[in-house]
């Protein structure tokens, strides 16, 4: 080899030239790069340096050849390291699967490990159904589409059906555009809704029998190289053996159950107790470690280094940690819900909180516009944890409302509340719910449009919890029990607050307080009559107590003889109508409603004015000549209103029990 500036390698008869000078320095640099596992692009720098240093053609060729050799060595080392990592993962997987005995746990472990090993967006597993002659979706990991999770593929249909039919692996860089497979509307719709593009499927084989297909898929086009196909196939082989072992174990257990029914029953009970205890422990541990939404928000915010805002499905803020930004925009929540992924909107990352297709709320992460893929996945996982907590909180609230409703029913049932043997039990049940029945307790009855009654029940329950009381539906109304000796002001406040919340009038009749559970049914009856009185008096949308209705309230109070009062004042007229089929009561009511104007009364009654005069003359003979004096007129009008109030529902507001001609 030619010399250049005295730095060229020296040739020897027994081998290649030995490096000297610049070439030797370059080789040292290349070896150093190999030792430091430097990136591939770093190996071009020593060659460039030699060129800039004025290396001759022979020496430069030597340096370039050395650089290529170093790169080849680096690639070989990378392949060995990757293969070592994959083999280690496979060994770990085999050990994990061997330790599992529950089939569901085996399947979940397989799919989760497949997704991790191939670093894909989604992994899933289908099992063959010999009875139906197809293959069905069994387990998914990373999937967000309910339609995709329920897919069934006929043998030979789509990529998975072809794998199940031929027992050979298939890979598609872009499934949507791949014409090698039999596309169907059902499969394409499910795959499209999940957003999958690059898909790899390998068979799960036990001997020569295919029991299912294991998949790894990305939501972007992807070419799967032979090493990746071989890796997934190796995992599938381990998985198939584990699945078959789990199935054999289940069959063995079933056989044992058939052989010894008594032992099987004991085992089943023990297993149920164990699972119940584990579930209880997990839930308790969840609560103790951060079951509250605020605690979870603080933990995620600290982990991701940003501010966090958690909202429910109605946009109500549940938690805010270190966030100065406003609530997440609705378009961001909608975009995240549609894609099933966290999305950035105006510098804020938004992730919808979903339970399947049901929206439960959203979480928004601020001060992290440069969120990495791993942090993004962590943020998306946080939305799943939030969904679990919200579902748990909703379940607890529903259970508590159910218990409160049952207690309310018992407290308002005379046979229960009036039984001295049950009084202590009712008081104890109430105390467990934070309600003290030893305090003076008032009853409030709420009424609104029938279509809004469910919302009224929810809002009333929220107010009742704040008041340390009870609330629930009762007899077509919503009843609230609250510890107060001033039911009137509370009724006014509830009517106003709940009416504003519903955007519709809410009428509230109240009575009380009751001293002890035994008096609650009677007080409830007074509150119902108070509500009816408010309606008859035209005070819809207002709240009042029995005592707040003045003289009417006294008449409506417990142990008041309303029927006796009505008959004492207008009884002769009512009796006359019932005997003769006349309309004297109706005429008298219309006369007072018209302000004692004969002309307006006859228009309301649709009769001649002389008929009105004749009916009032007959009324005067029945009630006495002073019937129209101010004092008697007040009594008559009150009795007429109470007469309307006490009539069964369904009779018109201006009809008396007796109708017909005068």
Coordinates of C-alpha atoms in Angstrom, one line a residue, residues 114-636:
X114 CA -47.7 -9.4 23.4
X115 CA -48.5 -5.7 23.4
X116 CA -45.5 -4.9 25.5
X117 CA -43.0 -7.1 23.5
X118 CA -44.0 -5.7 20.1
X119 CA -44.6 -2.2 21.4
X120 CA -48.0 -1.9 19.6
X121 CA -51.0 0.2 20.3
X122 CA -53.3 -2.8 20.6
X123 CA -53.0 -6.5 21.2
X124 CA -55.9 -9.0 21.2
X125 CA -56.7 -12.7 21.1
X126 CA -59.5 -14.6 19.5
X127 CA -60.5 -18.2 20.2
X128 CA -62.1 -20.6 17.8
X129 CA -65.7 -21.7 18.4
X130 CA -66.1 -25.2 16.9
X131 CA -69.8 -25.1 17.5
X132 CA -70.3 -21.9 15.4
X133 CA -67.4 -22.6 13.0
X134 CA -65.9 -19.2 13.5
X135 CA -63.4 -17.3 15.8
X136 CA -64.5 -14.7 18.3
X137 CA -62.8 -11.9 20.2
X138 CA -61.9 -13.1 23.7
X139 CA -59.5 -10.6 25.2
X140 CA -58.2 -7.1 24.2
X141 CA -55.6 -4.8 25.6
X142 CA -55.4 -1.1 24.5
X143 CA -58.8 -1.4 22.6
X144 CA -61.4 1.4 23.0
X145 CA -64.1 0.3 20.5
X146 CA -67.0 -1.7 21.9
X147 CA -67.9 -2.9 18.4
X148 CA -64.4 -4.1 17.8
X149 CA -64.3 -6.0 21.2
X150 CA -67.5 -8.0 20.1
X151 CA -66.3 -9.0 16.6
X152 CA -66.7 -12.6 15.3
X153 CA -64.8 -13.6 12.2
X154 CA -65.8 -16.5 9.9
X155 CA -63.1 -18.9 8.9
X156 CA -61.2 -17.3 6.0
X157 CA -62.7 -13.8 6.6
X158 CA -60.2 -11.0 7.2
X159 CA -56.7 -11.5 8.3
X160 CA -57.7 -13.3 11.6
X161 CA -60.1 -15.7 9.9
X162 CA -57.4 -16.6 7.4
X163 CA -54.9 -17.3 10.1
X164 CA -57.4 -19.4 12.0
X165 CA -58.2 -21.4 8.8
X166 CA -54.7 -21.9 7.5
X167 CA -52.7 -22.1 10.8
X168 CA -50.1 -19.7 9.3
X169 CA -49.1 -16.2 10.4
X170 CA -50.2 -13.3 8.3
X171 CA -49.1 -9.6 8.5
X172 CA -50.6 -6.6 6.8
X173 CA -48.8 -3.2 6.7
X174 CA -52.1 -1.5 6.1
X175 CA -55.1 -3.7 6.5
X176 CA -57.5 -1.2 5.0
X177 CA -55.7 -1.2 1.6
X178 CA -54.7 -4.9 1.7
X179 CA -56.6 -6.9 -0.9
X180 CA -55.1 -10.2 0.0
X181 CA -57.8 -10.8 2.6
X182 CA -61.6 -11.3 2.4
X183 CA -63.0 -8.0 3.7
X184 CA -66.5 -7.9 5.2
X185 CA -68.6 -4.9 6.3
X186 CA -68.7 -6.2 9.9
X187 CA -64.9 -6.7 10.2
X188 CA -64.0 -3.5 8.4
X189 CA -66.4 -1.5 10.5
X190 CA -65.0 -2.9 13.7
X191 CA -61.4 -2.5 12.6
X192 CA -62.1 1.0 11.3
X193 CA -63.8 2.1 14.5
X194 CA -60.7 0.9 16.5
X195 CA -58.5 2.7 14.0
X196 CA -56.2 -0.2 13.3
X197 CA -53.9 -0.2 10.2
X198 CA -50.8 -2.4 10.6
X199 CA -51.9 -5.9 11.9
X200 CA -50.0 -9.1 12.6
X201 CA -51.7 -12.3 13.5
X202 CA -50.2 -15.7 14.4
X203 CA -52.0 -19.0 15.2
X204 CA -52.3 -20.5 18.7
X205 CA -51.6 -24.2 18.1
X206 CA -51.8 -27.2 20.3
X207 CA -50.2 -29.9 18.3
X208 CA -51.8 -29.7 14.9
X209 CA -55.0 -28.1 16.3
X210 CA -55.5 -24.3 16.0
X211 CA -57.3 -23.0 19.1
X212 CA -57.2 -19.3 18.3
X213 CA -55.2 -16.3 17.0
X214 CA -52.9 -13.9 18.8
X215 CA -52.6 -10.4 17.2
X216 CA -50.5 -7.2 17.6
X217 CA -51.7 -4.1 15.8
X218 CA -50.9 -0.4 15.4
X219 CA -53.2 2.4 14.5
X220 CA -50.7 3.6 11.9
X221 CA -49.3 1.6 8.9
X222 CA -46.5 -0.7 10.0
X223 CA -44.3 -3.4 8.4
X224 CA -43.6 -6.3 10.7
X225 CA -40.2 -7.8 10.1
X226 CA -39.5 -11.6 10.3
X227 CA -37.9 -11.3 13.8
X228 CA -41.1 -9.7 15.1
X229 CA -43.3 -12.3 13.5
X230 CA -41.1 -15.0 15.0
X231 CA -41.2 -13.3 18.4
X232 CA -45.0 -13.2 18.4
X233 CA -45.2 -16.8 17.2
X234 CA -43.0 -17.9 20.0
X235 CA -45.2 -16.1 22.5
X236 CA -48.2 -17.7 20.9
X237 CA -46.7 -21.2 21.3
X238 CA -46.1 -20.6 25.0
X239 CA -49.6 -19.2 25.3
X240 CA -51.3 -22.1 23.5
X241 CA -49.7 -24.5 26.0
X242 CA -50.7 -22.4 29.0
X243 CA -54.3 -22.1 27.6
X244 CA -54.5 -25.8 27.1
X245 CA -53.1 -26.4 30.5
X246 CA -55.6 -24.0 32.1
X247 CA -58.4 -25.7 30.2
X248 CA -57.3 -29.2 31.3
X249 CA -57.1 -27.9 34.9
X250 CA -60.7 -26.6 34.7
X251 CA -61.9 -29.9 33.2
X252 CA -60.1 -31.7 36.1
X253 CA -61.8 -29.4 38.6
X254 CA -65.2 -30.1 36.9
X255 CA -64.6 -33.8 37.2
X256 CA -63.8 -33.5 40.9
X257 CA -67.0 -31.6 41.4
X258 CA -69.0 -34.3 39.8
X259 CA -67.2 -37.0 41.9
X260 CA -67.8 -35.3 45.2
X261 CA -70.7 -32.9 45.3
X262 CA -70.3 -32.1 49.0
X263 CA -66.6 -31.3 48.7
X264 CA -67.3 -29.2 45.6
X265 CA -69.9 -27.2 47.4
X266 CA -67.5 -26.5 50.2
X267 CA -64.8 -25.5 47.7
X268 CA -67.2 -23.3 45.8
X269 CA -68.2 -21.5 49.0
X270 CA -64.6 -21.2 50.1
X271 CA -63.6 -19.8 46.6
X272 CA -66.5 -17.4 46.8
X273 CA -65.4 -16.2 50.2
X274 CA -61.8 -15.9 49.0
X275 CA -62.8 -13.9 46.0
X276 CA -65.1 -11.7 48.0
X277 CA -62.4 -11.1 50.5
X278 CA -59.9 -10.2 47.7
X279 CA -62.4 -7.9 46.1
X280 CA -63.0 -6.2 49.5
X281 CA -59.3 -5.9 50.1
X282 CA -58.7 -4.4 46.6
X283 CA -61.5 -1.9 47.1
X284 CA -60.4 -1.0 50.6
X285 CA -56.8 -0.7 49.4
X286 CA -57.9 1.5 46.5
X287 CA -59.7 3.9 48.9
X288 CA -56.8 3.9 51.4
X289 CA -54.2 4.5 48.7
X290 CA -56.2 7.3 46.9
X291 CA -59.8 6.3 46.4
X292 CA -60.8 10.0 46.5
X293 CA -60.8 11.9 43.2
X294 CA -58.8 14.7 44.7
X295 CA -56.1 12.4 46.0
X296 CA -55.9 10.7 42.6
X297 CA -55.6 14.1 40.9
X298 CA -52.8 15.2 43.2
X299 CA -50.9 12.0 42.5
X300 CA -51.2 12.2 38.7
X301 CA -50.4 15.9 38.7
X302 CA -47.2 15.2 40.7
X303 CA -46.2 12.3 38.5
X304 CA -46.7 14.2 35.3
X305 CA -45.4 17.5 36.6
X306 CA -48.4 19.6 35.5
X307 CA -51.7 20.9 36.7
X308 CA -54.8 18.7 36.6
X309 CA -58.5 19.4 36.4
X310 CA -61.1 16.6 36.8
X311 CA -64.7 17.1 35.8
X312 CA -67.8 14.9 35.7
X313 CA -70.0 14.3 32.7
X314 CA -72.1 17.5 33.4
X315 CA -69.0 19.7 33.5
X316 CA -69.0 20.0 37.3
X317 CA -65.4 20.3 38.7
X318 CA -64.5 17.4 40.9
X319 CA -60.8 18.3 41.6
X320 CA -58.2 20.9 40.7
X321 CA -54.5 20.6 41.5
X322 CA -52.0 23.2 40.5
X323 CA -54.0 24.3 37.4
X324 CA -54.7 27.9 36.6
X325 CA -56.2 27.2 33.2
X326 CA -60.0 27.1 32.6
X327 CA -62.0 23.9 32.2
X328 CA -61.1 21.7 29.2
X329 CA -62.9 22.8 26.1
X330 CA -65.9 20.7 25.0
X331 CA -64.4 20.1 21.6
X332 CA -61.3 18.6 23.2
X333 CA -63.5 16.2 25.3
X334 CA -65.5 15.3 22.2
X335 CA -62.3 14.6 20.2
X336 CA -60.8 12.4 22.9
X337 CA -64.1 10.5 23.3
X338 CA -64.2 9.9 19.6
X339 CA -60.6 8.7 19.3
X340 CA -60.2 7.0 22.6
X341 CA -56.9 8.8 23.1
X342 CA -55.7 11.9 24.9
X343 CA -55.7 15.0 22.6
X344 CA -53.9 18.4 22.9
X345 CA -56.2 21.5 22.6
X346 CA -54.7 25.0 23.0
X347 CA -51.7 23.7 25.0
X348 CA -53.8 21.5 27.3
X349 CA -54.0 17.7 27.1
X350 CA -57.6 16.4 27.4
X351 CA -58.6 12.8 28.0
X352 CA -62.3 11.7 28.2
X353 CA -63.2 9.5 31.1
X354 CA -65.3 6.6 29.8
X355 CA -66.9 3.5 31.0
X356 CA -67.2 1.6 27.7
X357 CA -69.3 4.0 25.6
X358 CA -70.7 5.9 28.6
X359 CA -69.0 9.3 29.3
X360 CA -68.3 9.8 33.0
X361 CA -66.3 13.1 32.7
X362 CA -62.8 14.3 31.6
X363 CA -59.4 15.1 32.9
X364 CA -57.2 18.0 31.6
X365 CA -53.5 18.3 32.1
X366 CA -51.9 21.8 31.7
X367 CA -48.3 23.1 31.7
X368 CA -47.1 20.0 29.8
X369 CA -47.4 20.8 26.1
X370 CA -44.4 18.6 25.3
X371 CA -46.0 15.4 26.7
X372 CA -44.0 12.4 25.6
X373 CA -45.6 9.2 24.3
X374 CA -45.0 7.4 27.6
X375 CA -46.4 10.2 29.6
X376 CA -49.4 10.4 27.3
X377 CA -50.1 6.7 27.8
X378 CA -49.8 7.3 31.5
X379 CA -52.2 10.2 31.3
X380 CA -54.6 8.0 29.3
X381 CA -54.3 5.3 32.0
X382 CA -55.1 7.9 34.6
X383 CA -58.4 8.4 32.9
X384 CA -59.2 4.7 33.3
X385 CA -58.4 4.9 37.0
X386 CA -60.6 8.0 37.3
X387 CA -63.4 6.1 35.5
X388 CA -63.1 3.3 38.1
X389 CA -63.3 5.7 41.0
X390 CA -66.2 7.6 39.5
X391 CA -68.1 4.4 38.9
X392 CA -67.3 3.3 42.5
X393 CA -68.5 6.6 43.9
X394 CA -71.7 6.4 41.8
X395 CA -72.3 2.9 43.0
X396 CA -71.8 3.9 46.6
X397 CA -74.1 6.9 46.2
X398 CA -76.8 4.7 44.5
X399 CA -76.5 2.1 47.3
X400 CA -76.7 4.8 50.0
X401 CA -79.8 6.4 48.3
X402 CA -81.4 3.0 48.1
X403 CA -80.8 2.4 51.9
X404 CA -82.1 5.9 52.6
X405 CA -85.2 5.4 50.5
X406 CA -86.0 2.1 52.3
X407 CA -85.6 3.8 55.7
X408 CA -87.8 6.7 54.6
X409 CA -90.5 4.3 53.5
X410 CA -90.4 2.6 56.9
X411 CA -90.5 5.9 58.8
X412 CA -93.6 7.1 56.9
X413 CA -95.5 3.8 57.2
X414 CA -97.7 4.0 60.4
X415 CA -97.4 0.2 61.0
X416 CA -93.6 0.5 61.2
X417 CA -93.0 3.9 62.7
X418 CA -95.8 3.5 65.3
X419 CA -94.6 0.1 66.5
X420 CA -92.7 0.7 69.7
X421 CA -90.7 -2.5 69.1
X422 CA -89.3 -1.0 65.9
X423 CA -88.6 2.5 67.1
X424 CA -85.2 1.7 68.4
X425 CA -84.2 -0.1 65.2
X426 CA -85.4 2.8 63.1
X427 CA -83.4 5.3 65.2
X428 CA -80.3 3.2 65.0
X429 CA -80.6 2.8 61.2
X430 CA -81.0 6.5 60.8
X431 CA -78.0 7.2 63.0
X432 CA -75.9 5.0 60.8
X433 CA -76.8 7.3 57.9
X434 CA -76.0 10.4 59.9
X435 CA -79.6 11.2 60.7
X436 CA -80.6 11.9 64.3
X437 CA -84.3 11.1 64.8
X438 CA -84.1 12.3 68.5
X439 CA -83.9 15.9 67.2
X440 CA -87.2 17.7 66.2
X441 CA -87.8 16.4 62.6
X442 CA -90.0 18.1 60.0
X443 CA -91.5 16.6 56.9
X444 CA -91.5 18.5 53.6
X445 CA -93.4 17.2 50.5
X446 CA -92.3 18.5 47.1
X447 CA -94.2 18.5 43.8
X448 CA -93.2 19.4 40.2
X449 CA -94.1 18.3 36.7
X450 CA -94.1 14.5 36.4
X451 CA -91.4 14.6 33.7
X452 CA -89.0 16.3 36.1
X453 CA -89.7 14.1 39.1
X454 CA -86.5 12.1 38.7
X455 CA -84.3 15.2 38.6
X456 CA -86.2 16.6 41.6
X457 CA -85.5 13.4 43.5
X458 CA -81.8 13.7 42.8
X459 CA -81.6 17.4 43.7
X460 CA -83.6 16.8 46.8
X461 CA -81.4 14.0 47.9
X462 CA -78.3 16.2 47.5
X463 CA -80.0 18.9 49.7
X464 CA -81.1 16.3 52.2
X465 CA -77.5 15.1 52.7
X466 CA -76.4 18.6 53.4
X467 CA -79.2 19.0 55.9
X468 CA -78.3 15.6 57.6
X469 CA -81.8 14.3 56.5
X470 CA -83.5 11.9 54.2
X471 CA -85.1 12.2 50.8
X472 CA -86.9 10.0 48.3
X473 CA -90.0 9.5 46.2
X474 CA -93.2 8.9 48.1
X475 CA -96.8 8.7 46.8
X476 CA -96.2 10.6 43.6
X477 CA -94.2 13.3 45.4
X478 CA -90.7 13.7 46.7
X479 CA -90.4 13.7 50.5
X480 CA -87.6 15.3 52.6
X481 CA -87.1 14.6 56.3
X482 CA -84.9 17.3 57.9
X483 CA -83.9 18.0 61.5
X484 CA -85.5 21.4 62.0
X485 CA -88.2 23.0 64.2
X486 CA -88.8 25.7 61.6
X487 CA -90.2 23.9 58.5
X488 CA -91.7 27.1 57.0
X489 CA -88.5 28.9 56.1
X490 CA -86.9 25.7 54.9
X491 CA -89.9 24.9 52.7
X492 CA -89.6 28.4 51.1
X493 CA -85.9 28.0 50.5
X494 CA -86.2 24.5 49.0
X495 CA -89.0 25.6 46.7
X496 CA -86.8 28.5 45.4
X497 CA -83.6 26.5 45.1
X498 CA -85.0 23.4 43.6
X499 CA -87.2 25.4 41.2
X500 CA -84.1 27.2 40.0
X501 CA -82.2 24.0 39.6
X502 CA -85.0 22.4 37.6
X503 CA -86.0 25.5 35.7
X504 CA -89.6 24.8 36.6
X505 CA -91.9 25.5 39.5
X506 CA -91.5 23.3 42.6
X507 CA -94.2 23.5 45.3
X508 CA -93.3 22.5 48.9
X509 CA -95.7 21.8 51.7
X510 CA -94.2 21.3 55.2
X511 CA -95.3 20.3 58.6
X512 CA -93.8 19.5 62.0
X513 CA -91.6 19.1 63.9
X514 CA -92.3 15.5 65.0
X515 CA -90.9 14.3 68.3
X516 CA -89.7 10.8 67.6
X517 CA -90.4 8.4 64.7
X518 CA -93.9 7.5 65.8
X519 CA -95.3 10.9 64.9
X520 CA -93.7 11.1 61.4
X521 CA -96.6 9.4 59.5
X522 CA -99.1 11.9 60.9
X523 CA -96.8 14.9 60.2
X524 CA -96.3 13.6 56.7
X525 CA -100.1 13.6 56.2
X526 CA -100.2 17.2 57.4
X527 CA -97.4 18.1 54.9
X528 CA -99.3 16.5 52.1
X529 CA -102.5 18.4 53.0
X530 CA -100.4 21.6 53.1
X531 CA -99.1 20.9 49.6
X532 CA -102.7 20.4 48.4
X533 CA -103.7 23.6 50.0
X534 CA -101.0 25.6 48.3
X535 CA -102.1 24.2 45.0
X536 CA -105.8 25.0 45.6
X537 CA -104.8 28.5 46.8
X538 CA -103.0 29.1 43.6
X539 CA -99.5 29.2 45.2
X540 CA -97.8 26.8 42.8
X541 CA -94.0 27.2 43.0
X542 CA -94.0 28.4 46.6
X543 CA -93.2 26.8 49.9
X544 CA -95.0 27.0 53.2
X545 CA -95.7 25.1 56.4
X546 CA -99.1 24.3 57.9
X547 CA -98.6 27.0 60.4
X548 CA -97.7 29.5 57.7
X549 CA -101.1 29.1 56.0
X550 CA -102.9 30.8 58.9
X551 CA -106.5 29.7 59.4
X552 CA -106.3 27.3 56.6
X553 CA -103.3 25.7 58.2
X554 CA -105.1 25.3 61.5
X555 CA -107.9 23.5 59.7
X556 CA -105.4 21.3 57.9
X557 CA -103.4 20.4 61.0
X558 CA -103.4 16.9 62.5
X559 CA -106.7 15.9 64.3
X560 CA -108.6 18.8 62.6
X561 CA -112.2 17.9 61.5
X562 CA -112.2 19.4 58.1
X563 CA -115.4 17.5 57.0
X564 CA -117.2 18.7 60.1
X565 CA -116.2 22.3 59.4
X566 CA -117.3 22.2 55.8
X567 CA -120.7 20.6 56.6
X568 CA -121.2 23.0 59.4
X569 CA -120.8 26.0 57.1
X570 CA -122.3 24.8 53.8
X571 CA -123.7 21.4 54.7
X572 CA -127.3 22.3 53.9
X573 CA -126.4 23.4 50.4
X574 CA -124.3 20.3 49.8
X575 CA -127.1 18.1 51.0
X576 CA -129.6 19.9 48.9
X577 CA -127.4 19.4 45.8
X578 CA -127.0 15.7 46.5
X579 CA -130.7 15.2 47.0
X580 CA -131.9 17.3 44.0
X581 CA -129.0 17.0 41.6
X582 CA -128.7 20.8 41.6
X583 CA -125.6 23.1 41.3
X584 CA -126.1 25.5 44.3
X585 CA -122.5 24.8 45.6
X586 CA -121.0 25.5 42.2
X587 CA -123.1 28.6 41.7
X588 CA -122.2 29.9 45.2
X589 CA -118.5 29.3 44.4
X590 CA -118.7 31.0 41.1
X591 CA -120.5 34.0 42.6
X592 CA -117.7 34.6 45.1
X593 CA -115.0 34.0 42.6
X594 CA -116.6 36.6 40.4
X595 CA -116.4 39.2 43.2
X596 CA -120.1 38.9 44.0
X597 CA -120.9 40.1 40.5
X598 CA -124.1 38.4 39.1
X599 CA -123.2 39.3 35.5
X600 CA -119.7 37.7 35.7
X601 CA -121.0 34.7 37.6
X602 CA -123.6 33.9 34.9
X603 CA -120.8 34.0 32.2
X604 CA -118.8 31.5 34.2
X605 CA -121.8 29.3 34.7
X606 CA -123.1 29.8 31.2
X607 CA -126.7 30.4 32.4
X608 CA -129.1 33.4 32.4
X609 CA -128.6 36.0 35.2
X610 CA -132.1 35.1 36.5
X611 CA -131.0 31.6 37.0
X612 CA -128.1 32.8 39.1
X613 CA -130.5 35.0 41.2
X614 CA -132.9 32.0 41.7
X615 CA -130.1 29.7 42.9
X616 CA -128.8 32.4 45.3
X617 CA -132.3 32.9 46.7
X618 CA -132.5 29.2 47.3
X619 CA -129.1 29.3 48.9
X620 CA -130.2 32.1 51.2
X621 CA -133.2 30.1 52.3
X622 CA -130.9 27.2 53.2
X623 CA -128.1 29.2 54.9
X624 CA -130.0 32.1 56.4
X625 CA -130.6 35.8 55.5
X626 CA -127.1 36.8 56.7
X627 CA -125.3 34.5 54.4
X628 CA -123.8 37.4 52.4
X629 CA -122.5 39.5 55.3
X630 CA -118.7 39.9 55.4
X631 CA -118.1 37.5 58.3
X632 CA -120.4 34.8 56.8
X633 CA -119.1 35.4 53.3
X634 CA -115.5 34.8 54.6
X635 CA -116.6 31.5 56.3
X636 CA -118.5 30.4 53.1

